Coordinates of C-alpha atoms in Angstrom, one line a residue:
M1 CA -35.1 26.3 0.9
Q2 CA -33.5 22.8 0.8
T3 CA -35.2 20.1 2.8
S4 CA -33.4 17.2 4.5
S5 CA -34.5 14.8 1.8
D6 CA -33.2 17.2 -0.9
S7 CA -29.7 17.3 0.8
S8 CA -29.6 13.5 1.1
S9 CA -30.3 13.1 -2.6
S10 CA -27.4 15.4 -3.7
P11 CA -24.1 13.6 -3.5
S12 CA -21.5 14.8 -1.0
P13 CA -18.2 16.1 -2.4
G14 CA -16.5 12.9 -1.4
S15 CA -19.0 10.4 -2.6
D16 CA -17.4 10.1 -6.0
L17 CA -14.1 9.5 -4.4
G18 CA -15.6 6.9 -2.0
R19 CA -17.2 5.1 -4.9
A20 CA -14.0 5.2 -6.8
L21 CA -12.1 3.7 -3.9
L22 CA -14.7 1.0 -3.5
A23 CA -14.5 0.3 -7.3
Y24 CA -10.7 0.1 -7.1
G25 CA -10.9 -2.4 -4.3
E26 CA -13.5 -4.5 -6.1
A27 CA -11.5 -4.4 -9.4
R28 CA -8.4 -5.6 -7.5
R29 CA -10.3 -8.4 -5.8
V30 CA -11.9 -9.6 -9.1
A31 CA -8.5 -9.5 -10.9
A32 CA -6.8 -11.4 -8.0
A33 CA -9.6 -14.0 -8.1
A34 CA -9.3 -14.4 -11.8
A35 CA -5.5 -14.9 -11.5
R36 CA -6.0 -17.5 -8.8
R37 CA -8.5 -19.4 -10.9
E38 CA -6.2 -19.3 -13.9
L39 CA -3.4 -20.7 -11.8
A40 CA -5.6 -23.1 -9.8
L41 CA -4.4 -21.6 -6.5
N42 CA -6.5 -20.7 -3.4
E43 CA -6.1 -17.3 -1.9
L44 CA -3.8 -18.3 0.9
D45 CA -1.5 -20.2 -1.4
A46 CA -1.3 -17.3 -3.8
R47 CA -0.5 -14.9 -0.9
A48 CA 2.1 -17.2 0.4
L49 CA 3.7 -17.6 -3.1
V50 CA 3.9 -13.8 -3.6
F51 CA 5.4 -13.4 -0.1
V52 CA 8.0 -16.1 -0.7
A53 CA 8.9 -14.7 -4.1
D54 CA 9.4 -11.3 -2.5
N55 CA 11.3 -12.8 0.4
P56 CA 13.6 -15.6 -1.0
G57 CA 14.8 -18.0 1.7
A58 CA 12.0 -17.1 4.0
R59 CA 11.5 -19.4 7.0
P60 CA 8.2 -21.1 7.4
S61 CA 7.6 -19.1 10.6
H62 CA 7.9 -15.9 8.5
V63 CA 5.3 -17.2 6.1
R64 CA 3.1 -18.2 9.1
D65 CA 3.4 -14.8 10.7
H66 CA 2.7 -13.0 7.4
L67 CA -0.4 -15.0 6.7
G68 CA -1.6 -15.2 10.4
I69 CA -2.0 -19.0 10.3
T70 CA -0.9 -21.9 12.5
S71 CA 2.4 -23.7 12.2
A72 CA 0.5 -26.8 11.1
G73 CA -1.4 -24.7 8.5
V74 CA 1.8 -23.3 7.0
T75 CA 3.4 -26.7 6.8
T76 CA 0.4 -28.0 4.8
L77 CA 0.4 -24.9 2.6
I78 CA 4.1 -25.2 1.9
D79 CA 3.7 -28.9 1.1
R80 CA 1.1 -28.0 -1.5
L81 CA 3.3 -25.4 -3.1
V82 CA 6.3 -27.8 -3.1
Q83 CA 4.1 -30.5 -4.7
R84 CA 3.0 -28.0 -7.2
G85 CA 6.6 -27.1 -8.1
A86 CA 6.1 -23.5 -7.2
V87 CA 8.5 -23.4 -4.2
R88 CA 11.3 -25.5 -2.8
R89 CA 12.5 -26.2 0.7
D90 CA 16.2 -25.8 1.5
L91 CA 17.7 -27.0 4.7
D92 CA 19.8 -24.4 6.6
E93 CA 23.4 -25.3 6.5
D94 CA 24.0 -24.2 10.1
D95 CA 20.8 -25.6 11.6
R96 CA 19.3 -28.7 10.0
R97 CA 16.0 -28.1 11.8
V98 CA 15.4 -24.9 9.8
N99 CA 14.0 -24.8 6.3
H100 CA 14.2 -21.9 3.9
I101 CA 11.5 -21.5 1.3
T102 CA 12.3 -20.1 -2.2
A103 CA 10.0 -19.6 -5.1
T104 CA 10.8 -21.7 -8.1
V105 CA 8.5 -19.9 -10.5
D106 CA 9.0 -16.4 -11.9
L107 CA 6.2 -14.1 -10.9
D108 CA 7.2 -11.8 -13.7
S109 CA 6.6 -14.4 -16.4
P110 CA 3.4 -16.0 -17.7
P111 CA 1.3 -17.5 -16.4
W112 CA 2.5 -16.5 -12.9
N113 CA 2.6 -12.8 -13.7
A114 CA -1.2 -12.9 -13.5
L115 CA -0.8 -12.7 -9.7
R116 CA 0.6 -9.2 -10.0
A117 CA -0.9 -8.0 -13.3
F118 CA -3.5 -5.7 -11.7
D119 CA -1.0 -4.0 -9.4
D120 CA 1.6 -3.8 -12.2
G121 CA -1.0 -2.0 -14.3
I122 CA -1.8 0.4 -11.5
E123 CA 1.9 1.1 -11.0
A124 CA 2.2 1.8 -14.7
A125 CA -0.7 4.2 -14.6
I126 CA 0.8 5.9 -11.5
A127 CA 4.1 6.3 -13.3
G128 CA 2.2 8.2 -16.1
L129 CA 1.0 10.8 -13.6
D130 CA 2.7 14.1 -13.2
A131 CA 4.6 14.4 -9.9
E132 CA 2.2 17.0 -8.3
R133 CA -0.9 14.9 -9.1
A134 CA 0.7 11.7 -7.7
A135 CA 1.8 13.5 -4.6
A136 CA -1.7 14.9 -4.0
A137 CA -3.3 11.5 -4.5
A138 CA -0.8 9.9 -2.1
S139 CA -1.4 12.6 0.5
L140 CA -5.1 12.2 0.3
L141 CA -4.9 8.4 0.7
Q142 CA -2.6 8.7 3.6
H143 CA -5.0 11.2 5.2
L144 CA -7.9 8.8 4.7
I145 CA -6.0 5.8 6.1
A146 CA -4.8 7.8 9.2
T147 CA -8.4 9.1 9.8
V148 CA -9.8 5.6 9.7
A149 CA -7.0 4.2 11.9
S150 CA -7.5 7.0 14.4
A151 CA -11.3 6.4 14.5
A152 CA -10.7 2.7 15.0
E153 CA -8.5 3.3 18.0
H154 CA -11.3 5.3 19.8

């Protein structure tokens, strides 16, 4: 007969998956921190730069909303990135009060590609999976996310 202490010492079927998901998150965090150190960027500046690279001509309000910071904070952040030569501000031709922010660095080229290197590596690994395995993994992750979101609502 199994005692309660025996059952707690044997791993649950999902514990390996849970550990793998935590390890993935930690590996991604470590890779992002290393890339930011290499580029001498703080986390917010790096997130803003990636957003602007993915959304050329974004307005400062879009950057602000994406990052969840104040208007004053986004102005200071963009000033830093402009000074750094990573982005430029362009005035809107129709409304001179509006700026558009565009990345001036190529996030697909060194050293800037370090910001996306981990995710690019994951994408390459996913591309190497057979379609059935990739679909099963995607379905499992969607289920886990939906379950957590549902629990958070209650």
